[in-house]
Coordinates of C-alpha atoms in Angstrom, one line a residue:
Chain A
M12 CA 80.4 80.0 62.8
S13 CA 81.2 79.2 66.6
L14 CA 78.6 80.4 69.3
F15 CA 82.1 81.9 70.8
D16 CA 81.9 84.4 67.7
Y17 CA 78.5 86.1 69.2
T18 CA 78.6 89.2 71.1
L19 CA 77.4 88.5 74.8
S20 CA 74.3 90.7 74.0
E21 CA 73.7 88.0 70.8
I22 CA 74.1 84.9 73.3
H23 CA 71.7 86.3 75.5
N24 CA 69.0 87.0 72.8
K25 CA 69.5 83.7 71.8
M26 CA 69.0 82.6 75.4
N27 CA 65.8 84.5 75.8
G28 CA 64.4 82.9 72.3
G29 CA 64.9 79.5 73.8
E30 CA 67.8 78.7 70.9
L31 CA 70.5 78.3 73.4
S32 CA 71.1 77.2 76.7
P33 CA 74.0 77.3 79.5
T34 CA 74.6 73.9 78.8
D35 CA 75.0 74.2 75.0
L36 CA 77.6 76.9 75.8
V37 CA 79.6 74.6 78.2
D38 CA 79.3 71.6 75.8
Q39 CA 81.1 73.8 73.3
A40 CA 83.7 74.9 75.6
F41 CA 84.7 71.4 76.6
K42 CA 84.6 70.4 73.2
T43 CA 86.6 73.1 71.9
I44 CA 89.4 72.7 74.5
Q45 CA 89.6 69.1 73.8
E46 CA 90.3 69.9 70.1
R47 CA 92.7 72.6 70.5
D48 CA 94.3 72.7 74.3
N49 CA 96.9 70.3 73.5
R50 CA 98.5 72.4 70.8
V51 CA 97.7 75.7 72.7
G52 CA 98.4 74.9 76.7
A53 CA 96.3 77.7 78.0
Y54 CA 94.4 75.5 80.8
L55 CA 96.4 74.1 83.9
T56 CA 93.0 72.8 85.4
L57 CA 89.7 72.1 84.3
D58 CA 86.5 71.5 86.2
E59 CA 84.2 69.7 83.9
E60 CA 82.1 68.1 86.6
Q61 CA 81.0 71.4 88.5
A62 CA 81.0 73.4 85.4
R63 CA 78.3 71.1 84.0
A64 CA 76.4 70.7 87.0
T65 CA 76.4 74.9 87.4
A66 CA 75.2 75.0 83.8
R67 CA 72.3 72.6 84.5
K68 CA 71.2 74.7 87.5
L69 CA 71.3 77.6 85.0
D70 CA 69.3 75.5 82.4
D71 CA 66.4 75.3 85.1
K72 CA 66.8 78.9 86.1
L73 CA 66.4 79.8 82.6
K74 CA 63.3 77.7 82.1
A75 CA 61.9 78.9 85.4
G76 CA 62.3 82.6 83.6
G77 CA 63.7 84.0 87.0
E78 CA 66.2 87.1 87.5
R79 CA 69.6 86.5 85.9
G80 CA 72.9 87.5 86.4
L81 CA 75.0 89.9 84.2
L82 CA 77.1 87.3 82.8
F83 CA 74.1 84.4 82.6
G84 CA 75.7 81.2 81.4
L85 CA 78.9 82.4 79.9
P86 CA 81.8 79.8 80.4
V87 CA 84.9 81.7 82.1
G88 CA 88.7 80.7 82.4
I89 CA 90.2 82.1 85.6
K90 CA 94.2 82.8 85.7
D91 CA 95.6 80.7 88.1
N92 CA 96.5 83.2 90.7
I93 CA 93.3 83.9 91.5
V94 CA 91.8 81.5 94.3
T95 CA 88.8 79.4 93.7
E96 CA 87.3 77.2 96.5
G97 CA 87.7 73.6 96.0
L98 CA 89.6 74.1 92.7
R99 CA 93.4 73.9 92.5
T100 CA 95.1 77.2 92.4
T101 CA 98.9 76.6 91.6
C102 CA 100.1 80.2 90.2
A103 CA 101.9 78.0 87.7
S104 CA 104.4 76.7 90.6
Q105 CA 105.5 73.6 91.6
F106 CA 105.3 74.8 94.8
L107 CA 101.3 75.3 94.9
S108 CA 100.9 72.1 92.8
N109 CA 98.8 70.7 95.4
F110 CA 97.0 73.6 96.6
N111 CA 93.1 73.7 97.1
P112 CA 92.1 76.8 98.5
V113 CA 89.5 77.2 101.1
Y114 CA 87.8 80.3 100.2
D115 CA 86.9 82.6 96.7
A116 CA 88.4 85.6 95.9
T117 CA 86.0 88.3 95.8
V118 CA 86.0 88.4 91.9
T119 CA 85.2 84.5 91.8
K120 CA 82.3 85.1 94.1
K121 CA 81.3 88.1 92.0
L122 CA 81.5 85.9 88.6
R123 CA 79.5 83.2 90.6
K124 CA 77.0 85.8 91.4
A125 CA 77.0 87.1 88.0
D126 CA 75.8 83.6 87.0
S127 CA 79.0 82.5 84.7
V128 CA 80.4 79.2 84.6
I129 CA 83.8 78.5 85.9
L130 CA 85.4 76.1 83.4
G131 CA 89.0 76.0 84.9
K132 CA 92.1 77.8 86.0
M133 CA 94.3 79.4 83.1
N134 CA 98.2 79.0 82.3
M135 CA 100.4 81.5 83.4
D136 CA 103.9 82.6 84.2
E137 CA 104.8 81.6 87.6
F138 CA 103.3 83.7 90.2
A139 CA 102.6 86.3 87.2
M140 CA 106.3 87.0 87.0
G141 CA 107.3 87.1 83.1
G142 CA 106.2 88.5 79.8
S143 CA 106.1 85.4 77.6
N144 CA 104.5 82.8 79.4
E145 CA 107.5 80.5 79.0
N146 CA 108.2 80.8 82.8
S147 CA 105.1 78.4 84.0
S148 CA 106.4 75.5 85.7
F149 CA 103.7 73.3 83.9
H150 CA 104.0 73.9 80.4
P151 CA 104.4 77.0 78.2
V152 CA 101.2 78.4 76.4
R153 CA 101.5 79.0 72.6
N154 CA 100.3 81.6 70.4
P155 CA 96.9 80.5 68.6
W156 CA 97.9 82.8 65.4
N157 CA 101.4 81.0 65.2
L158 CA 102.1 78.3 67.6
E159 CA 105.8 78.8 67.4
H160 CA 105.4 82.4 68.8
V161 CA 104.8 83.3 72.6
P162 CA 101.2 84.2 73.5
G163 CA 102.8 87.2 75.7
G164 CA 102.6 87.1 79.6
S165 CA 101.9 86.7 82.4
S166 CA 98.1 86.1 81.6
G167 CA 99.2 84.2 78.5
G168 CA 96.7 81.4 79.0
S169 CA 94.0 83.8 79.6
A170 CA 94.8 85.7 76.4
A171 CA 95.4 82.5 74.2
S172 CA 92.4 80.8 75.4
V173 CA 89.9 83.7 74.3
A174 CA 91.6 83.8 70.9
A175 CA 91.3 80.1 70.2
G176 CA 87.6 80.2 71.4
E177 CA 88.4 78.0 74.4
A178 CA 86.6 80.2 77.0
Y179 CA 84.0 82.8 76.2
F180 CA 85.8 85.4 78.3
T181 CA 88.7 84.9 81.2
L182 CA 89.9 87.0 83.9
G183 CA 93.8 88.1 84.0
S184 CA 96.1 90.2 86.4
D185 CA 98.2 92.9 85.2
T186 CA 101.0 94.1 87.4
G187 CA 103.2 95.8 84.7
G188 CA 101.4 94.9 81.7
S189 CA 100.2 91.3 82.2
I190 CA 96.7 91.7 80.7
R191 CA 97.5 94.3 78.0
Q192 CA 100.6 92.9 76.6
P193 CA 99.3 89.2 75.9
A194 CA 95.9 90.7 74.8
S195 CA 97.8 92.5 72.3
Y196 CA 100.1 89.6 71.1
C197 CA 96.9 87.1 70.8
G198 CA 94.8 89.8 69.1
V199 CA 91.9 90.2 72.0
V200 CA 90.7 92.7 74.3
G201 CA 92.6 92.9 77.4
L202 CA 91.5 95.9 80.3
K203 CA 93.7 96.7 83.3
P204 CA 91.4 98.7 85.5
T205 CA 92.4 101.7 87.6
Y206 CA 94.5 100.4 90.8
G207 CA 91.8 99.6 93.4
L208 CA 88.6 99.6 91.3
V209 CA 88.6 95.6 91.5
S210 CA 89.2 93.9 94.6
R211 CA 92.4 92.0 95.2
F212 CA 91.0 89.9 97.9
G213 CA 92.0 86.5 96.8
L214 CA 94.7 87.4 94.4
V215 CA 97.9 85.8 95.2
A216 CA 100.1 88.9 95.7
F217 CA 103.0 89.7 93.3
A218 CA 103.4 93.3 93.7
S219 CA 100.7 94.6 95.8
S220 CA 100.8 98.3 95.2
L221 CA 100.8 97.1 91.2
D222 CA 98.5 94.1 90.9
Q223 CA 95.3 94.3 89.4
I224 CA 92.5 92.2 88.1
G225 CA 91.0 92.6 84.6
P226 CA 88.9 91.0 82.0
I227 CA 90.2 89.6 78.7
T228 CA 87.3 89.2 76.0
K229 CA 86.9 89.1 72.3
N230 CA 85.2 92.5 72.2
V231 CA 84.7 95.7 74.2
E232 CA 81.3 95.4 74.9
D233 CA 81.9 92.1 76.4
S234 CA 84.8 93.9 78.5
A235 CA 82.1 96.4 79.9
Y236 CA 79.9 93.5 80.8
V237 CA 82.4 91.9 82.8
L238 CA 84.0 94.9 84.5
Q239 CA 80.5 95.8 85.5
A240 CA 80.4 92.5 87.2
I241 CA 83.6 92.6 89.0
A242 CA 84.3 96.3 89.8
G243 CA 83.4 97.7 93.5
Y244 CA 84.5 98.2 96.8
D245 CA 85.6 95.5 99.1
S246 CA 86.1 95.7 102.9
M247 CA 88.0 92.5 102.6
D248 CA 90.7 94.5 100.6
S249 CA 92.3 97.6 102.4
T250 CA 93.7 98.8 98.7
S251 CA 90.0 98.9 97.2
A252 CA 88.7 102.2 96.3
N253 CA 85.4 103.3 97.8
V254 CA 84.3 105.1 94.4
E255 CA 81.0 104.9 92.6
I256 CA 80.8 102.4 89.9
P257 CA 79.3 104.3 86.7
D258 CA 77.1 102.1 84.1
Y259 CA 80.0 101.1 82.0
L260 CA 77.3 99.7 79.2
S261 CA 75.9 103.0 78.6
A262 CA 79.4 104.5 78.0
L263 CA 79.5 102.6 74.5
T264 CA 77.8 105.4 72.7
G265 CA 79.9 105.3 69.8
D266 CA 80.4 109.2 70.0
I267 CA 83.6 110.7 70.4
K268 CA 83.2 113.6 68.6
G269 CA 85.6 116.5 70.3
L270 CA 87.7 113.9 72.1
R271 CA 91.2 115.1 72.7
I272 CA 94.1 112.4 72.2
A273 CA 97.6 112.6 73.2
V274 CA 99.9 110.6 71.7
P275 CA 103.3 110.4 73.7
K276 CA 106.2 110.5 71.4
E277 CA 108.2 108.1 73.3
Y278 CA 105.4 105.8 72.6
V279 CA 106.0 105.9 68.6
G280 CA 109.7 106.5 68.8
E281 CA 113.1 104.2 68.6
G282 CA 112.5 100.7 69.7
V283 CA 108.9 100.7 68.4
D284 CA 108.9 98.4 65.2
P285 CA 107.9 100.6 62.4
V286 CA 104.9 98.5 61.3
V287 CA 103.6 98.4 65.0
K288 CA 103.7 102.4 64.6
E289 CA 102.0 102.1 61.1
K290 CA 98.8 100.3 62.4
V291 CA 98.7 102.7 65.2
M292 CA 98.8 105.8 63.2
D293 CA 96.1 104.4 61.0
A294 CA 94.0 103.7 64.0
L295 CA 94.2 107.4 64.8
K296 CA 93.1 108.2 61.6
V297 CA 90.1 106.2 62.0
L298 CA 89.5 108.0 65.3
E299 CA 90.1 111.6 63.4
G300 CA 87.4 110.2 61.1
L301 CA 85.1 109.7 64.0
G302 CA 85.6 113.7 65.1
A303 CA 88.5 113.1 67.7
T304 CA 92.0 115.3 67.4
W305 CA 95.1 114.2 68.4
E306 CA 98.5 115.9 69.0
E307 CA 102.0 114.7 69.8
V308 CA 102.7 114.8 73.6
S309 CA 106.0 114.1 75.8
L310 CA 105.9 111.6 79.0
P311 CA 109.7 112.7 79.6
H312 CA 110.4 109.9 82.1
T313 CA 109.1 106.5 80.4
E314 CA 112.7 105.7 79.9
Y315 CA 113.1 105.3 83.5
A316 CA 109.7 103.2 84.1
V317 CA 111.3 99.7 83.4
A318 CA 114.1 100.2 85.9
T319 CA 111.6 101.7 88.3
Y320 CA 109.2 98.8 87.9
Y321 CA 111.8 96.0 88.4
L322 CA 113.1 97.6 91.4
L323 CA 109.7 98.1 92.8
A324 CA 108.1 95.1 91.7
S325 CA 110.9 92.8 92.8
S326 CA 111.2 94.2 96.2
E327 CA 107.4 93.9 96.9
A328 CA 107.6 90.3 95.6
S329 CA 110.2 89.4 98.0
S330 CA 108.3 90.3 100.7
N331 CA 104.9 89.0 99.1
L332 CA 106.8 85.6 98.6
A333 CA 108.4 85.0 102.0
R334 CA 105.3 83.6 102.9
F335 CA 105.8 80.4 101.0
D336 CA 108.0 78.3 103.7
G337 CA 106.7 74.9 103.2
V338 CA 104.8 75.3 106.9
R339 CA 101.3 75.7 106.2
Y340 CA 100.5 74.9 102.6
G341 CA 102.2 74.0 99.6
V342 CA 104.9 71.6 98.8
R343 CA 107.4 70.8 101.4
S344 CA 110.9 69.2 100.9
D345 CA 111.7 65.8 102.3
N346 CA 113.6 65.2 105.5
P347 CA 114.7 68.6 106.2
A348 CA 117.8 68.8 108.7
N349 CA 116.1 71.3 110.8
L350 CA 113.6 74.2 110.4
L351 CA 115.9 76.6 108.7
D352 CA 116.7 73.9 106.1
L353 CA 113.1 73.3 105.4
Y354 CA 112.4 76.7 104.6
H355 CA 115.6 76.8 102.3
E356 CA 115.1 73.4 100.6
S357 CA 111.2 73.9 100.2
R358 CA 111.5 77.2 98.5
S359 CA 114.7 76.4 96.3
Q360 CA 112.9 73.1 95.0
G361 CA 109.2 75.0 94.8
F362 CA 110.3 78.1 92.8
G363 CA 111.5 78.5 89.3
P364 CA 114.7 80.6 87.9
E365 CA 112.5 83.8 87.2
V366 CA 110.8 83.8 90.6
K367 CA 114.2 83.3 92.4
R368 CA 115.9 85.8 90.2
R369 CA 113.2 88.6 91.1
I370 CA 113.3 87.4 94.8
M371 CA 117.1 87.8 94.8
L372 CA 116.9 91.5 93.3
G373 CA 114.1 92.6 95.4
T374 CA 115.9 91.1 98.6
Y375 CA 119.1 92.9 97.2
A376 CA 117.4 96.2 96.7
L377 CA 115.6 96.1 100.0
S378 CA 118.8 95.0 102.0
S379 CA 120.6 97.1 104.5
G380 CA 122.5 99.9 102.7
Y381 CA 120.9 99.6 99.3
Y382 CA 117.4 100.6 100.4
D383 CA 117.6 104.5 99.7
A384 CA 119.7 103.9 96.8
Y385 CA 117.2 101.4 94.9
Y386 CA 113.7 101.1 96.5
L387 CA 113.4 104.8 98.0
K388 CA 114.9 106.3 94.6
A389 CA 112.5 104.2 92.3
Q390 CA 109.4 105.1 94.6
K391 CA 110.4 108.8 94.0
V392 CA 111.0 108.2 90.1
R393 CA 107.5 106.7 90.3
T394 CA 106.1 110.1 91.4
L395 CA 107.9 111.8 88.4
I396 CA 106.1 109.0 86.2
K397 CA 102.7 109.9 87.7
R398 CA 103.0 113.4 87.3
D399 CA 104.0 113.1 83.7
F400 CA 100.3 111.3 83.2
D401 CA 98.9 113.8 85.6
Q402 CA 100.2 116.7 83.6
V403 CA 99.0 115.4 80.0
F404 CA 95.5 114.7 81.2
E405 CA 95.2 118.5 82.2
D406 CA 94.9 118.8 78.4
F407 CA 93.7 115.6 77.0
D408 CA 91.0 113.0 77.7
I409 CA 92.9 109.9 76.5
I410 CA 96.3 109.1 75.8
I411 CA 97.2 106.3 72.5
G412 CA 99.8 104.3 71.6
P413 CA 101.0 100.7 70.9
T414 CA 100.5 98.5 73.6
A415 CA 103.9 96.6 72.8
P416 CA 106.9 97.6 70.8
T417 CA 106.6 94.5 68.8
T418 CA 104.5 91.4 67.8
A419 CA 104.8 88.5 69.6
F420 CA 108.3 86.9 69.6
K421 CA 109.2 83.4 68.9
L422 CA 109.4 81.0 72.0
G423 CA 112.9 80.6 73.5
E424 CA 113.9 83.8 71.5
Q425 CA 114.4 85.8 74.4
V426 CA 114.5 83.2 77.6
D427 CA 118.2 83.6 78.3
N428 CA 118.2 87.6 78.6
P429 CA 115.9 88.6 81.2
L430 CA 116.7 92.3 80.6
T431 CA 115.7 92.2 76.9
M432 CA 112.8 90.4 77.8
Y433 CA 111.6 93.1 80.6
L434 CA 111.7 96.0 77.9
N435 CA 109.1 94.4 76.0
D436 CA 106.8 95.8 78.8
I437 CA 108.1 99.2 78.3
L438 CA 104.7 101.0 77.1
T439 CA 102.6 99.0 79.5
I440 CA 104.7 99.5 82.6
P441 CA 104.5 103.3 83.0
V442 CA 100.6 102.9 83.1
S443 CA 101.1 100.5 85.8
L444 CA 103.1 102.9 88.1
A445 CA 100.7 105.7 87.6
G446 CA 97.6 103.4 88.3
V447 CA 95.7 104.5 85.6
P448 CA 93.4 102.4 83.4
A449 CA 94.4 101.1 79.9
V450 CA 92.9 98.9 77.2
S451 CA 94.4 96.9 74.5
V452 CA 92.4 96.4 71.3
P453 CA 93.4 94.9 67.9
C454 CA 94.4 97.3 65.6
G455 CA 95.8 95.3 62.7
F456 CA 98.3 92.7 61.8
A457 CA 102.2 92.4 61.1
E458 CA 103.1 89.0 59.2
G459 CA 100.1 87.4 60.4
L460 CA 100.5 88.3 63.9
P461 CA 98.1 90.8 65.9
V462 CA 99.2 94.3 66.8
G463 CA 97.5 95.9 69.8
M464 CA 96.4 99.4 70.3
Q465 CA 96.7 100.7 73.8
I466 CA 94.0 103.2 75.1
I467 CA 95.0 104.6 78.4
G468 CA 92.5 106.9 80.6
K469 CA 92.5 109.2 83.7
A470 CA 92.1 107.3 86.9
F471 CA 88.5 105.9 87.3
D472 CA 87.8 106.8 84.1
E473 CA 87.2 103.4 82.4
S474 CA 84.1 104.9 80.8
T475 CA 86.1 106.9 78.6
V476 CA 88.5 104.2 77.6
L477 CA 85.7 101.8 76.9
R478 CA 84.0 104.3 74.8
V479 CA 86.7 105.3 72.5
A480 CA 87.8 101.5 72.3
H481 CA 84.3 100.6 71.5
A482 CA 84.0 103.5 69.1
Y483 CA 87.1 102.3 67.2
E484 CA 86.1 98.8 67.2
Q485 CA 82.6 99.7 65.7
H486 CA 84.5 100.9 62.5
T487 CA 87.1 98.0 61.9
D488 CA 87.0 94.4 62.0
F489 CA 90.3 93.2 63.3
H490 CA 88.4 91.9 66.3
K491 CA 86.5 89.8 64.3
N492 CA 89.7 87.9 62.7
R493 CA 90.1 84.6 64.3
P494 CA 93.4 82.4 64.0
T495 CA 93.9 79.4 61.9
I496 CA 93.4 77.2 64.8
V497 CA 90.0 78.2 65.1
S498 CA 88.8 77.3 61.5
E499 CA 90.7 74.0 61.2
Chain B
M24 CA 128.2 98.9 91.4
N25 CA 129.4 95.1 91.0
I26 CA 127.7 92.1 92.7
S27 CA 130.1 89.8 93.7
N28 CA 129.7 86.0 94.0
Q29 CA 129.6 86.4 97.8
D30 CA 126.8 89.1 97.8
V31 CA 124.7 86.7 95.8
Q32 CA 125.2 83.9 98.3
H33 CA 124.4 86.6 101.0
V34 CA 121.6 87.8 99.4
A35 CA 120.3 84.2 99.0
K36 CA 120.8 83.4 102.6
L37 CA 118.6 86.4 103.5
A38 CA 115.8 85.1 100.9
R39 CA 115.9 81.6 102.7
L40 CA 117.0 80.3 99.3
N41 CA 119.7 77.6 98.5
L42 CA 121.4 78.1 95.1
T43 CA 123.5 75.7 93.2
A44 CA 127.0 76.7 91.9
D45 CA 125.4 77.2 88.4
E46 CA 122.6 79.3 89.6
E47 CA 125.2 81.5 91.6
L48 CA 127.1 82.4 88.6
V49 CA 123.9 83.1 86.2
F50 CA 122.2 85.3 89.0
T51 CA 125.8 87.2 89.6
E52 CA 125.8 87.7 85.8
Q53 CA 122.1 88.6 85.5
L54 CA 121.8 90.7 88.5
N55 CA 124.6 92.8 87.5
A56 CA 123.0 93.5 84.4
I57 CA 119.6 94.5 85.6
L58 CA 121.4 96.8 88.4
Q59 CA 123.4 98.4 86.0
Y60 CA 120.3 99.2 84.0
A61 CA 118.8 100.4 87.0
E62 CA 121.7 103.0 87.7
K63 CA 120.1 105.0 84.8
L64 CA 117.8 106.4 87.9
D65 CA 121.0 107.9 89.4
G66 CA 121.1 110.5 86.5
L67 CA 117.6 112.0 87.6
N68 CA 117.4 114.7 90.6
T69 CA 114.7 113.4 92.9
E70 CA 115.9 115.9 95.7
N71 CA 112.3 117.3 97.1
V72 CA 110.4 114.6 95.3
E73 CA 108.1 112.6 97.7
P74 CA 108.1 109.0 97.1
T75 CA 104.9 107.4 95.8
T76 CA 104.5 103.9 97.8
H77 CA 100.8 103.9 96.5
V78 CA 98.7 105.8 94.0
L79 CA 95.3 105.6 96.2
H80 CA 95.1 107.2 99.5
L81 CA 95.0 104.1 101.9
S82 CA 93.1 103.7 105.4
N83 CA 93.1 100.6 107.1
V84 CA 89.8 98.4 106.9
M85 CA 88.6 98.3 110.5
R86 CA 85.5 96.4 111.9
E87 CA 83.7 96.3 115.3
D88 CA 85.9 94.4 117.8
E89 CA 83.0 92.0 118.3
E90 CA 83.5 87.8 118.7
R91 CA 83.0 85.8 115.4
E92 CA 83.6 82.2 114.3
S93 CA 87.0 81.9 113.0
L94 CA 87.9 79.4 110.0
P95 CA 87.1 76.0 110.6
I96 CA 90.1 74.0 112.0
E97 CA 89.5 71.3 109.0
K98 CA 89.7 74.0 106.4
V99 CA 93.0 75.6 108.2
F100 CA 94.8 72.4 108.2
A101 CA 93.3 71.5 104.4
N102 CA 96.7 72.2 103.1
A103 CA 99.0 71.7 105.5
P104 CA 102.2 69.5 104.5
E105 CA 102.0 67.9 108.1
E106 CA 99.8 68.4 110.9
E107 CA 99.5 66.9 114.6
A108 CA 97.2 67.5 117.5
G109 CA 95.7 70.6 115.8
Q110 CA 99.1 72.1 115.3
F111 CA 101.4 72.4 112.0
K112 CA 104.1 70.4 112.4
V113 CA 107.9 71.4 111.7
P114 CA 111.1 70.0 112.7
A115 CA 112.4 70.3 115.9
V116 CA 113.7 73.8 116.9
L117 CA 115.1 72.4 120.3
E118 CA 116.6 69.4 121.0

């Protein structure tokens, strides 16, 4: 059994008992990365020297018996669109291949304050645009359960590394499902918090009204710990919500008696693989056995979510990515003829095809004559989608469905058809548009690949989401399964 | 709504992108497919529906108008492709 198979509480108990030190954990993390990451490809940048120095300081702190942070000694990988002072942050783009941030994101600061140890930066789809992690401009990530399959995206590196035991936990970012979908494909726990709960200061913006940072972990308890450490109001972020942060750990009671669950018929209908549906229905039986009840409901505007999302997210992306012009940071084209040529050439050389495609779509949707037909229309449909959720939450505590319609597909299988790829996110996108929290937890396997169940809650009710996920996890063993790559 | 090759060229110009001939062809086809899919939104009646720009009530973050230190100049230029005499250097705009 690897140290990475212990829960966070068990790790801390071992540290208290003197059986384990932060340096032991970091040693094991780098050993595992060395053994496996040439096959998985989850990391873009490693920071071994700094990680070991931090671990040594924590060793001293442990010996001295002083106050310890919530994530004491735990090795973490950070998605490469979250800035880390002095540690290269590329967004998996050639454009930022030489970019070293001069400040820390708020979540990075919080992780350091909680005494975790930053191992390095995780591979991703370029600028978080993609659902398979094949859009990294460095190299794709492979799914640890089957290396011929994708890990999901855009936080594919963050999810695959946890599944492969290459990081104790990681941070990802979720715009239309980019934490939950790869967590589902890789058989780990991925939480997208309510929009505004976790500061976005220092997250390289893709679609500002949707982006949210969240944890990817092996189990729900660890997820609650990490959320506790990173949630909270931040005056550096104008989209930060000033709400009281509850004690997420005390919410993990195991008690869900009387809980009312809604199951949208659109989430288990046409387009969802029958095996995926079967696993989620089995999971509902487990929850029923624990005293919850469930009923089928309708989220009638679900079928409009993907179109709405791609118009809104691409429009926001085209605006956010306008800052990448080769003047103040990033890669600059050689010998530009003039200033305009510098902009055009730097952007054309620096961005990959998916990023260009979304910038083009967004620029078109926002251009004169089309704004009302596309962007404004999509914002109105977003209202209808949000109302669907509000209505269901009047009568129910939680919504449950699959995280993705299928298990992880093969590398290269959908790469030439962006629309097909976009439809993989049909079950995660509505949640993002409504801004509510959701977690993906493993609920079974189909042909050796993990299936994820999505548990969706009311805004700022992460406590209930985590409570249900934890209760389910206590009565199943799916989260304890490990891919073959781990036992080799 | 059909997007022509010329539309794609125009949008690329607005987006400050140079596209190769191959990219133009592929993007014309793909953007048409995506926008055709997006036309399903037209079937929804959104009259009198308020647009949601943001799920949160937002107010601007304000601070006291007090003098404070700015980012050190070496940090400002730490990632600059080219700088000279305390300024970002770009090709001449005026001859």
